[in-house]
Short mmCIF file of C-alpha atoms in Angstrom, two decimals:
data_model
loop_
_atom_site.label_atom_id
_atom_site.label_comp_id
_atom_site.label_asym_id
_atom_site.label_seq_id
_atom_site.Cartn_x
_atom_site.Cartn_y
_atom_site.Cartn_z
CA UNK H 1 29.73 -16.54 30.79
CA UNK H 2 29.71 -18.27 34.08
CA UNK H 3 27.01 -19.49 35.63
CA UNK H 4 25.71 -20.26 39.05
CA UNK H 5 25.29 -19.20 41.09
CA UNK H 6 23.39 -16.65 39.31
CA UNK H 7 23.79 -15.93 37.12
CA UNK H 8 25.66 -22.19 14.79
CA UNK H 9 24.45 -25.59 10.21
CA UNK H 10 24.98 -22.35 9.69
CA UNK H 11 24.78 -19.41 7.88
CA UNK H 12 23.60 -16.14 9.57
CA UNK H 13 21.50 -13.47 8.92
CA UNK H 14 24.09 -11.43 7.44
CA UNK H 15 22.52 -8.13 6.08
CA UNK H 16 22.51 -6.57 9.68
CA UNK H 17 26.38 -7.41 9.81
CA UNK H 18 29.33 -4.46 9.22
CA UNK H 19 29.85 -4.70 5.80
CA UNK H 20 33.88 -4.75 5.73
CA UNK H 21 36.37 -6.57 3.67
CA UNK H 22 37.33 -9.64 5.68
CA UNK H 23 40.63 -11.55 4.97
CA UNK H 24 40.55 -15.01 3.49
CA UNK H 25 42.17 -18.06 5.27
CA UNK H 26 43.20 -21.23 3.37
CA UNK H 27 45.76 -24.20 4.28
CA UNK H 28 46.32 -27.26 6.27
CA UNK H 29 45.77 -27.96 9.71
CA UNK H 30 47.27 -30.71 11.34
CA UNK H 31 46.33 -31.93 14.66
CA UNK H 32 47.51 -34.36 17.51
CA UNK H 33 44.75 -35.06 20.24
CA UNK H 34 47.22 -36.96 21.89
CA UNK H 35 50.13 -34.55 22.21
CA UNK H 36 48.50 -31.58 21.58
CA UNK H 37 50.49 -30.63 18.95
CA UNK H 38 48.89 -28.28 16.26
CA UNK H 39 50.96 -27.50 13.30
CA UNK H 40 49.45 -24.99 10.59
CA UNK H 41 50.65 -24.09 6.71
CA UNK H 42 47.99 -21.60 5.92
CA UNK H 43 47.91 -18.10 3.12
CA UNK H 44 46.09 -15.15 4.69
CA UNK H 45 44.82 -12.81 1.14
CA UNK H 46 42.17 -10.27 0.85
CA UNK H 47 44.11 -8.16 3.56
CA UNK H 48 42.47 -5.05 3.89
CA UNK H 49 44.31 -2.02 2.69
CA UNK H 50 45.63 -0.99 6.20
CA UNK H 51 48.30 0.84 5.78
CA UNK H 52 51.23 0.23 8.11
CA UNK H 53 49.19 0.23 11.12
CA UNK H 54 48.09 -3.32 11.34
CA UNK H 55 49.59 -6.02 13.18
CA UNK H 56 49.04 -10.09 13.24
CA UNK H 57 48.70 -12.28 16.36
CA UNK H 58 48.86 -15.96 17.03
CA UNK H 59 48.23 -17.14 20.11
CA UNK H 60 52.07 -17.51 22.28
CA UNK H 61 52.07 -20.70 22.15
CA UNK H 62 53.14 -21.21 18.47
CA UNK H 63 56.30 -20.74 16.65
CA UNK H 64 56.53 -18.92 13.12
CA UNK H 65 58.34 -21.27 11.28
CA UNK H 66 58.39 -18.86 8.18
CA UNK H 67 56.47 -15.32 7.13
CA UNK H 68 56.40 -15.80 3.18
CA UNK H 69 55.28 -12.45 0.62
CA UNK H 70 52.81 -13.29 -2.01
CA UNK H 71 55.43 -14.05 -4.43
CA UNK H 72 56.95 -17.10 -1.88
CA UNK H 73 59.87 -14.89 -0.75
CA UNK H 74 60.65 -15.54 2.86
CA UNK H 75 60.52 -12.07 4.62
CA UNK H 76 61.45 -10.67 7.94
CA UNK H 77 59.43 -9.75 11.02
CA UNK H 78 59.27 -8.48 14.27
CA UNK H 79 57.81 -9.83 17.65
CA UNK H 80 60.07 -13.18 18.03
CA UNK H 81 62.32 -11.19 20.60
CA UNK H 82 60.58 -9.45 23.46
CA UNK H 83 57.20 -9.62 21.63
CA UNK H 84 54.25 -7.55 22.83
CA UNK H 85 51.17 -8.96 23.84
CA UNK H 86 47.57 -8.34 22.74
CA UNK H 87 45.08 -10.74 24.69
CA UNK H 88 45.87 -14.22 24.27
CA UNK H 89 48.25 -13.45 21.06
CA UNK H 90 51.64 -12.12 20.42
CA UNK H 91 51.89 -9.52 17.79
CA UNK H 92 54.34 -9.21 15.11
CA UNK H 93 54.80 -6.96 12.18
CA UNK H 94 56.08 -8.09 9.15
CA UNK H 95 59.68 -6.16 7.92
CA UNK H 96 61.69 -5.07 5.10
CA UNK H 97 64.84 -3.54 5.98
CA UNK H 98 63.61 -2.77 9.48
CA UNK H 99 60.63 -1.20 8.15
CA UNK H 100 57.42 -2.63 8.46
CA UNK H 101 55.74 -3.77 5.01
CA UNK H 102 53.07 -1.75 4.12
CA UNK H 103 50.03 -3.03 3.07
CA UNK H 104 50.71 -6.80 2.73
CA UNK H 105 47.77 -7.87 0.35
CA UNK H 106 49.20 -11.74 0.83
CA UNK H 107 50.98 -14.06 3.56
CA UNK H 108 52.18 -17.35 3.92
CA UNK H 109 52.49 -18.63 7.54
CA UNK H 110 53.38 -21.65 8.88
CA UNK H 111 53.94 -22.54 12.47
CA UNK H 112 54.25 -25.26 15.38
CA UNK H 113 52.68 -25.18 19.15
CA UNK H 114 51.93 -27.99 21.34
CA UNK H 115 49.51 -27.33 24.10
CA UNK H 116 49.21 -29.31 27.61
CA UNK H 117 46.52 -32.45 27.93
CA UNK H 118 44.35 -32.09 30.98
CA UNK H 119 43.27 -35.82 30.85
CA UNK H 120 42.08 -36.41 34.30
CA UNK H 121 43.90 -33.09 35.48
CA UNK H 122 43.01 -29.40 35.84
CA UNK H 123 44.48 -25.80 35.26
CA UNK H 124 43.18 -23.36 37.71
CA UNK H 125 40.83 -21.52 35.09
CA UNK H 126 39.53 -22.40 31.83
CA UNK H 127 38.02 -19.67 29.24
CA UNK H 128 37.50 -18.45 25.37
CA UNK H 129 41.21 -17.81 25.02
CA UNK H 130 42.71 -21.19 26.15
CA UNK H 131 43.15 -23.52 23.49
CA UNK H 132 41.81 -26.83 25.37
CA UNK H 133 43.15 -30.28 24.71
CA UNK H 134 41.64 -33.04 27.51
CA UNK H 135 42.77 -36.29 25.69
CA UNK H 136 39.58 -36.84 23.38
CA UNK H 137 38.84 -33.51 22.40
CA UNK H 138 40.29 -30.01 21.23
CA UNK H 139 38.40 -26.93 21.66
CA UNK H 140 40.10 -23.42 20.05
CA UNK H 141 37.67 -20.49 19.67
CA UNK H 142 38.54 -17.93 18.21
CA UNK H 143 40.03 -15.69 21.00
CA UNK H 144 42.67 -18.50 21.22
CA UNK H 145 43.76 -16.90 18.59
CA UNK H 146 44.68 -20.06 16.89
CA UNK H 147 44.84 -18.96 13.30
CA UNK H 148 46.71 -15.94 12.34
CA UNK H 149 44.22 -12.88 13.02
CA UNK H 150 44.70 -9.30 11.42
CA UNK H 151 44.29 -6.25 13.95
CA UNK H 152 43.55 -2.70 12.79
CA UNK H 153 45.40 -0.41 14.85
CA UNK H 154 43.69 2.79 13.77
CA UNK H 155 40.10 1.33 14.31
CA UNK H 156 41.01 -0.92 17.49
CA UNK H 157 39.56 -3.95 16.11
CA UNK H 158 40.30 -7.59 15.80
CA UNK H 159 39.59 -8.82 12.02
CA UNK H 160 38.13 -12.44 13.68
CA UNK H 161 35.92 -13.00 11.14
CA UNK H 162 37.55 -14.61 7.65
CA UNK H 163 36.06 -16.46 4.85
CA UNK H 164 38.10 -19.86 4.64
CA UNK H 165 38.46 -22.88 2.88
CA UNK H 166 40.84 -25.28 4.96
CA UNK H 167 41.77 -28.67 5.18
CA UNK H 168 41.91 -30.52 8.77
CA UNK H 169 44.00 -33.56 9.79
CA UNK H 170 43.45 -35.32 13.25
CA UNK H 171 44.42 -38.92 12.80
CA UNK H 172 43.09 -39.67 16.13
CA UNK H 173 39.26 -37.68 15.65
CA UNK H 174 36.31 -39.58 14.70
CA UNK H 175 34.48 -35.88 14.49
CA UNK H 176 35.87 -32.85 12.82
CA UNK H 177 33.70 -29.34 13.15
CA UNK H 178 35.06 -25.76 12.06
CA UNK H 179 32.64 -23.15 12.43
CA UNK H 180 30.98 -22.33 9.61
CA UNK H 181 30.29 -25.11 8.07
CA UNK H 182 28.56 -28.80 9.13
CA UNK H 183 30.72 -31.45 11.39
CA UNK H 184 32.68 -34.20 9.09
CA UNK H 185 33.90 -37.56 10.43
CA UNK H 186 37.43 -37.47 10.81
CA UNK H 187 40.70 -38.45 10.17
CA UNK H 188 40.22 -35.96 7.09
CA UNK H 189 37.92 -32.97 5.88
CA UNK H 190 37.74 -30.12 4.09
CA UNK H 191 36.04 -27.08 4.98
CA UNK H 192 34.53 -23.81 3.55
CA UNK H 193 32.73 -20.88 3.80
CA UNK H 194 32.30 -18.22 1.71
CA UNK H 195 30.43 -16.28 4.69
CA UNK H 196 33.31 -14.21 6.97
CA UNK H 197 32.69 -15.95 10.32
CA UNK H 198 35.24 -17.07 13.39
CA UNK H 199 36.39 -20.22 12.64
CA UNK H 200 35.94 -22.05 15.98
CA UNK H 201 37.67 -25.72 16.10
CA UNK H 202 36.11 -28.91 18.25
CA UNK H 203 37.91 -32.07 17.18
CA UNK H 204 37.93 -35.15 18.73
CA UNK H 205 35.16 -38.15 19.15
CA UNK H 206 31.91 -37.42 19.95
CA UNK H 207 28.22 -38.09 18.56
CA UNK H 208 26.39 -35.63 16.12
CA UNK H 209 22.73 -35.00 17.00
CA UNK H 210 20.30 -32.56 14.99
CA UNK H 211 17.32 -31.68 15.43
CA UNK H 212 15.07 -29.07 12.53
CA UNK H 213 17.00 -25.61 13.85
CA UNK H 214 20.52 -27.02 15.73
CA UNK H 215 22.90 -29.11 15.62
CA UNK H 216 24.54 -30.87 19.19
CA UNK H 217 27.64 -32.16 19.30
CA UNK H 218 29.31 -34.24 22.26
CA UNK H 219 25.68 -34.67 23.66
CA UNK H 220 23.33 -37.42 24.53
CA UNK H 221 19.60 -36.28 25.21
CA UNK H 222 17.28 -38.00 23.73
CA UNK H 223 14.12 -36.72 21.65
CA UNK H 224 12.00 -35.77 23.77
CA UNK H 225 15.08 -33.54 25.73
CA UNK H 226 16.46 -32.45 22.22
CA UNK H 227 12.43 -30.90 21.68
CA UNK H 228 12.74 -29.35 25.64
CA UNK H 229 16.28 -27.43 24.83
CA UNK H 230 15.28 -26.17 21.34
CA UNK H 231 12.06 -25.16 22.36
CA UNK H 232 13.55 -23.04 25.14
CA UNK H 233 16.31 -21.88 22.90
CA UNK H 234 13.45 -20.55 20.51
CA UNK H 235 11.88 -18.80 23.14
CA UNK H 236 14.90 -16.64 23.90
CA UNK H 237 15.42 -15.93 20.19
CA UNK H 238 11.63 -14.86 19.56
CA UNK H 239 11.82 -12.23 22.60
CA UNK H 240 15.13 -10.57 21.11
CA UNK H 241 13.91 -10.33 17.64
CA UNK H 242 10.75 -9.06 19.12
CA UNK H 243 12.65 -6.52 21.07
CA UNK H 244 15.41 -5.15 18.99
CA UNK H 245 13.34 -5.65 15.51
CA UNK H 246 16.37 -7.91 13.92
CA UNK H 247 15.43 -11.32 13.14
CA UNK H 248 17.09 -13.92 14.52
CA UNK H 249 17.08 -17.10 12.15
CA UNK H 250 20.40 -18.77 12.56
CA UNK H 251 20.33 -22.37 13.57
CA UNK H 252 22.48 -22.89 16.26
CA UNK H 253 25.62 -25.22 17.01
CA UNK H 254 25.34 -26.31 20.89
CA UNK H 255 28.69 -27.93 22.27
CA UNK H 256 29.06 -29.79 25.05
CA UNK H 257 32.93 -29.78 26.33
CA UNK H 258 34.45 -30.75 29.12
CA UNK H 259 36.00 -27.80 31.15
CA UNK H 260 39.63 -27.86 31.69
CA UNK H 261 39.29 -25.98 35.30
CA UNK H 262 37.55 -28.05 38.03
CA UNK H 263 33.98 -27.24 38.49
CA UNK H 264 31.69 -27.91 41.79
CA UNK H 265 28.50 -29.77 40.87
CA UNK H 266 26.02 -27.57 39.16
CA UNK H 267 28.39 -24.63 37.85
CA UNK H 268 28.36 -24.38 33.85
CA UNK H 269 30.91 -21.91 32.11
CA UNK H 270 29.91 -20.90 27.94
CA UNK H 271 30.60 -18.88 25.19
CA UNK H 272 29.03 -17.93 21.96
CA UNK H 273 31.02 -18.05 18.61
CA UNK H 274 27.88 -17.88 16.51
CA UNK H 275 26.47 -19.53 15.19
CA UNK H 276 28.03 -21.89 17.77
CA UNK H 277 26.94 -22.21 21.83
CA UNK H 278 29.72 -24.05 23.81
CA UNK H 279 28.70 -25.36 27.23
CA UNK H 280 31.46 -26.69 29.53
CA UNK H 281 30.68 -28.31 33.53
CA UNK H 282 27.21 -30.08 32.72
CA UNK H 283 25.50 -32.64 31.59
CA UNK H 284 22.65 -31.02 29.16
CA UNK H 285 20.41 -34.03 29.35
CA UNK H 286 20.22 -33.82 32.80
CA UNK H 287 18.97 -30.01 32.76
CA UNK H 288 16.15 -30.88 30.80
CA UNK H 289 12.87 -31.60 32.47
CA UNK H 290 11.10 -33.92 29.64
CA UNK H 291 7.83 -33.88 31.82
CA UNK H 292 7.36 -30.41 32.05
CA UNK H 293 9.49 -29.26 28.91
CA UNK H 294 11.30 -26.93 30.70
CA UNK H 295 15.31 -26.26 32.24
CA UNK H 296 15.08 -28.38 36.01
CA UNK H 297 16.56 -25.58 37.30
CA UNK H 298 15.72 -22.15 36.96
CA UNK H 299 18.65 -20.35 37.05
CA UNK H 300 19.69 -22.42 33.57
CA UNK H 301 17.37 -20.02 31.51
CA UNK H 302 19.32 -16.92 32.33
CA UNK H 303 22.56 -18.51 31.55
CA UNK H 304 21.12 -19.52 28.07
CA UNK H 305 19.69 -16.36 27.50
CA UNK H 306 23.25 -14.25 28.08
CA UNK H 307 24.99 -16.45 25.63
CA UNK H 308 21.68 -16.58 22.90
CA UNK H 309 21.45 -12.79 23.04
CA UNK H 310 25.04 -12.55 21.61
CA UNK H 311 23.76 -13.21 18.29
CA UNK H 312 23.26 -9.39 18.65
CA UNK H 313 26.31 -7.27 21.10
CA UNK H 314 29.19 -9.52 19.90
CA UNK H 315 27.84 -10.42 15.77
CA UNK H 316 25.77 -7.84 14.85
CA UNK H 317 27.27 -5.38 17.04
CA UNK H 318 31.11 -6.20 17.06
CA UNK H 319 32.71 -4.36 19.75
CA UNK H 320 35.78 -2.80 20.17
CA UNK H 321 37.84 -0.11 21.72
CA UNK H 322 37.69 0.99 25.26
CA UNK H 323 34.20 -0.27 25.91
CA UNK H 324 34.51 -3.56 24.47
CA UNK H 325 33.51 -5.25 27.68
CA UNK H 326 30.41 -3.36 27.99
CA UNK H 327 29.37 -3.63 24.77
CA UNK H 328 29.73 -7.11 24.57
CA UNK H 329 28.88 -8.78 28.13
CA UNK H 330 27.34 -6.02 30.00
CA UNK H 331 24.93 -5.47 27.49
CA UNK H 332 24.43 -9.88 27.17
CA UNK H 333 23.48 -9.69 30.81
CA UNK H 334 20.94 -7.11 30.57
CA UNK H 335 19.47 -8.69 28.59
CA UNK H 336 19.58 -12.05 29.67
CA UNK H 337 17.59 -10.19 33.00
CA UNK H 338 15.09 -8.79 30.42
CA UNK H 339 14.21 -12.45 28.54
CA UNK H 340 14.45 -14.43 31.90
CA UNK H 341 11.60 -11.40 33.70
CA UNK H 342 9.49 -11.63 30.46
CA UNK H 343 9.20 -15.50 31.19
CA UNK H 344 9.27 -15.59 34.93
CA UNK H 345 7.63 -12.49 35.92
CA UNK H 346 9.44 -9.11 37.73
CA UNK H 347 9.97 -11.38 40.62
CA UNK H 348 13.33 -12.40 38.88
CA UNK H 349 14.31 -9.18 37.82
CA UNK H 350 13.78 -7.97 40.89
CA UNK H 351 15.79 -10.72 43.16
CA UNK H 352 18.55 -10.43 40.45
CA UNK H 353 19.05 -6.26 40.95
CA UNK H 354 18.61 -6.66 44.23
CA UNK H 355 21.14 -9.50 45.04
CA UNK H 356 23.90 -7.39 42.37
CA UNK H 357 23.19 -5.17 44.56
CA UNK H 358 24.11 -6.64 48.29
CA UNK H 359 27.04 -8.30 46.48
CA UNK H 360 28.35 -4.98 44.97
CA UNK H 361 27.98 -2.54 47.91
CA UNK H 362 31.42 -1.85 48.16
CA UNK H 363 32.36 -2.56 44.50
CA UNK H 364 34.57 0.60 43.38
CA UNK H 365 34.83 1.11 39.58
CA UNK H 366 36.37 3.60 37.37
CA UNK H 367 33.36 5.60 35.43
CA UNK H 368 32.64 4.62 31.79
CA UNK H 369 33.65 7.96 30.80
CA UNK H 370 36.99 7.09 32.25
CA UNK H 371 37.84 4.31 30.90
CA UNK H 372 40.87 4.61 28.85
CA UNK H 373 42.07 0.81 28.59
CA UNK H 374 39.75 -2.17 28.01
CA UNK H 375 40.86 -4.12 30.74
CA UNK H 376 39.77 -1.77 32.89
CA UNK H 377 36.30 -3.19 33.07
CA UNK H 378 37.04 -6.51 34.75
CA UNK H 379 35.21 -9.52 35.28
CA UNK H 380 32.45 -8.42 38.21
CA UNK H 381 32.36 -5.12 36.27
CA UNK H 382 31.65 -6.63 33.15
CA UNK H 383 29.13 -9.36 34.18
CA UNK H 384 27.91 -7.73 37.07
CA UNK H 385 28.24 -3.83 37.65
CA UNK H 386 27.64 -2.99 33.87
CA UNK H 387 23.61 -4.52 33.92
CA UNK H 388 23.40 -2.18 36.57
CA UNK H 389 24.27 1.22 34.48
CA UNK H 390 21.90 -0.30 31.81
CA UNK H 391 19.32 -0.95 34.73
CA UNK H 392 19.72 2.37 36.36
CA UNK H 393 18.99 3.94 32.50
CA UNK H 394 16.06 2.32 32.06
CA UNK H 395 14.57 3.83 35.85
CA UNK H 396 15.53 7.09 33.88
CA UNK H 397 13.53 6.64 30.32
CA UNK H 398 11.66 3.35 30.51
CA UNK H 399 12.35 -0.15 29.43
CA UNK H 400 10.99 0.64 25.88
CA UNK H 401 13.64 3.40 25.04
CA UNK H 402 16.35 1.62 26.50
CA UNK H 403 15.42 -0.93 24.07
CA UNK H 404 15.58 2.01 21.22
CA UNK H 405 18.85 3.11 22.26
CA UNK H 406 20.12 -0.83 22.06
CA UNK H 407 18.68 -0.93 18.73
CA UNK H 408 20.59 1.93 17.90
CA UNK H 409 23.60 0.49 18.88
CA UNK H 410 23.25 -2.10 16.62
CA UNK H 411 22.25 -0.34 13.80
CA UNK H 412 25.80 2.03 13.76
CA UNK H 413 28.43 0.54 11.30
CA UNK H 414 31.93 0.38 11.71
CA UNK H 415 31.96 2.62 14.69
CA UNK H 416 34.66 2.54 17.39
CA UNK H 417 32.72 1.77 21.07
CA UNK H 418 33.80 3.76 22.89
CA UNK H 419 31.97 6.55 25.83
CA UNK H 420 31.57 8.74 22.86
CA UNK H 421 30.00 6.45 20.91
CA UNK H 422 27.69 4.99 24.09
CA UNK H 423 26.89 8.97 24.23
CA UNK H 424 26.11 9.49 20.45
CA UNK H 425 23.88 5.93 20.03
CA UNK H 426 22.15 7.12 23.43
CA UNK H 427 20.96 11.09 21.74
CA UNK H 428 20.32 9.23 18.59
CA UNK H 429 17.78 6.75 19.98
CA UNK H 430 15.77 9.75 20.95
CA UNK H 431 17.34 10.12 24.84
CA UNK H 432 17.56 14.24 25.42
CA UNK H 433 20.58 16.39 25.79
CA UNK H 434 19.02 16.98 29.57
CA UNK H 435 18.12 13.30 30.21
CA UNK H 436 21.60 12.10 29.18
CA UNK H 437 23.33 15.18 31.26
CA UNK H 438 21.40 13.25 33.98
CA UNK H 439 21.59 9.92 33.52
CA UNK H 440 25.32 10.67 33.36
CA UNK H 441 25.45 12.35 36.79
CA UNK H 442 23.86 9.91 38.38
CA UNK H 443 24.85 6.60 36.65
CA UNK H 444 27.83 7.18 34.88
CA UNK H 445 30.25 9.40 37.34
CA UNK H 446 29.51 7.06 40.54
CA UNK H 447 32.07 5.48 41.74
CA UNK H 448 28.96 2.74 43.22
CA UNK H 449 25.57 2.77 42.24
CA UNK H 450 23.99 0.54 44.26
CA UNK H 451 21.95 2.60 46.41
CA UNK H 452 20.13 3.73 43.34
CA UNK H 453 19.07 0.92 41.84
CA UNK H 454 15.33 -0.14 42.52
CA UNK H 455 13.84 -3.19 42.63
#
């Protein structure tokens, strides 16, 4: 999430998750902070049964330097010539006699990449995906795709979350964190959890503050600003649980990273790997207001608020399919509108709809019910256009059964999101055959729908 101009240790609450079998990942990691070389020996086991439609991608930077079967056999595998892309990853499938292995319960991989330093220097975006070396840290989320990551073809979904035990080298890291488990000093650790969770890496040498419900790493507020942020952060979390009826208990991991993409003074980019909240472009001890325990600047609450309320569309709710996108940002932002107008009062919500609004006026977008491919719903329509649908259903029913027919959303297990399922969540939240028929009509089948939007 971007923000501006607008706009973790541990454990989770993990009864409200989709109960699924989740791969294990165990090996070595071995890390360079000054070449940016990342070499990785791991074993991938508890594989899910998928058949033969499965595939595994690592991000396109690496090189396989063998695919091993459970009983150490080196085996064959496609995607090293003219290899397809998913995301940030290439895919491969492994082979046996040019068919592809059904079913393989175990793998050994082990690979090289080296990734560029931006030590002084920029690339001309940063984001989730890019595996981010700047000299004296490395930041790889889980969308980097840095670990080898199992995708089910049948149900569209990305098997991010593993159960690990792994050990991490960095001779040149004073701090070692894998999400999941608490930061260790470096060169050395081992790490575990028995929890599935997206193993999100920061390495490199930073300070470790906590505080009774978070941990911050790479930050330097003091008490009183450590109180300010947590305090806020708490505020957010009470107003979701409130809302959607889930309780929200984890104690969060806050990052502070330096963006590899140049940023103008006052612009901060995140992203949420819970339990972990990465902040890149800012200083956070100079957005706290010790005096009046609050953000300085307004527009920081909103900002939080997307990233805190992805405890629920993007952990609870894991999205996939067509309407990935909407599920997991569009819905963020909504929501991030809601917390911010139950602190500050419908003045915000109102400037917010109203200023989407100017800015979108000649925005053209291909319906929800047409969507067919998830990148479909790009950036502006993720972030942007898709609080507006949400905005323009709760005009129709009311902000209380909008908030049903999120709960509802969250409540559905192992479901594939896509318009059918935004349909089925939306009738069984209590929203009528004839008030979906219209809501659609109006809503859903514009090509704009700014000029229905109050505020």
């Amino acid at each position: 999430m971007v923000k501006k101009l607008v706009l973790a240790v541990l454990p989770i609450l993990f009864s409200y998750f989709v109960v699924a079998q989740n791969p294990h990942l165990s090996g070595t990691v071995n890390v360079d902070l000054q070449t940016g070389q990342i070499t990785c020996d791991f074993n991938l086991t508890n594989i899910p049964d998928l058949g033969k439609e499965y595939q595994i991608l690592l991000n396109k930077g690496f090189n396989i330097k063998h695919l091993k079967n459970a009983k150490g056999e080196m085996i064959a595998y496609d995607g090293f010539y003219n290899g397809k892309m998913r995301g940030e990853g290439l895919t491969y499938l492994p082979k046996n006699e040019d068919k592809v292995i059904e079913n393989p319960k175990q793998l050994e991989i082990n690979y090289t990449g080296a990734f560029p330093i931006y030590a002084n220097e920029y690339n001309f975006t940063d984001f989730k995906g890019l595996i981010a070396f700047n000299g004296k840290t490395l930041r790889a989320a889980e969308q980097s795709k840095w670990y080898p990551i199992i995708y089910d073809v049948k149900k569209d979904q990305l098997l991010e979350q593993v159960t690990y035990e792994i050990t991490i080298k960095c001779s040149n890291a004073a701090q070692i964190f894998v999400n999941g488990d608490q930061p260790k000093p470096g060169p050395e650790a081992k790490f575990k959890s028995d929890v599935a969770i997206a193993p999100l890496l920061f390495i490199g040498n930073y300070k470790v503050q906590q505080t009774s419900n978070a941990l911050f790493l790479n930050t330097d507020m003091n008490k009183a600003q450590l109180a300010v942020f947590e305090m806020e952060i708490a505020e957010m979390k009470a107003y979701y649980q409130k809302k959607l009826g889930i309780p929200y208990h984890t104690k969060n991991v806050i990052i502070e990273h330096t963006a590899v993409e140049k940023f103008n003074k006052g612009r901060i980019w995140g992203f949420a790997t819970y339990p972990t909240i990465a902040i890149a472009g800012g200083n956070l001890a100079e957005t706290v207001d010790e005096v009046n325990k609050k953000f300085k600047d307004s527009t920081d609450y909103p900002f939080y608020a997307h990233e805190v309320a992805h405890y629920y569309f993007g952990n609870v709710l894991q999205p996939n399919s067509t309407l990935f996108w909407f599920f997991l940002e569009s819905t963020a932002e909504y929501l991030s509108v809601k917390a911010t107008e139950a602190k500050f009062g419908k003045i915000y919500s109102n400037a917010y709809f109203k200023n989407a609004c100017l800015n979108l006026k000649n925005f053209k977008v291909v319906p929800l019910n047409k969507i067919t491919e998830i990148n479909q719903i790009g950036g502006t329509y993720r972030y942007n256009y898709g609080p507006l649908i949400l905005r323009g259903l709760e005009q129709m029913i009311g902000e209380k059964r909008t908030f049903e027919f999120l709960k509802a959303c969250l409540k559905a297990k192992s479901k594939t999101t896509d318009y059918a399922f935004f349909k089925d969540q939306a009738l069984l939240s209590g929203i009528t055959e004839a008030e979906w028929i219209a809501f659609e009509k109006q809503f859903i089948e514009s090509e704009n729908v700014t000029d229905l939007i109050k505020y």
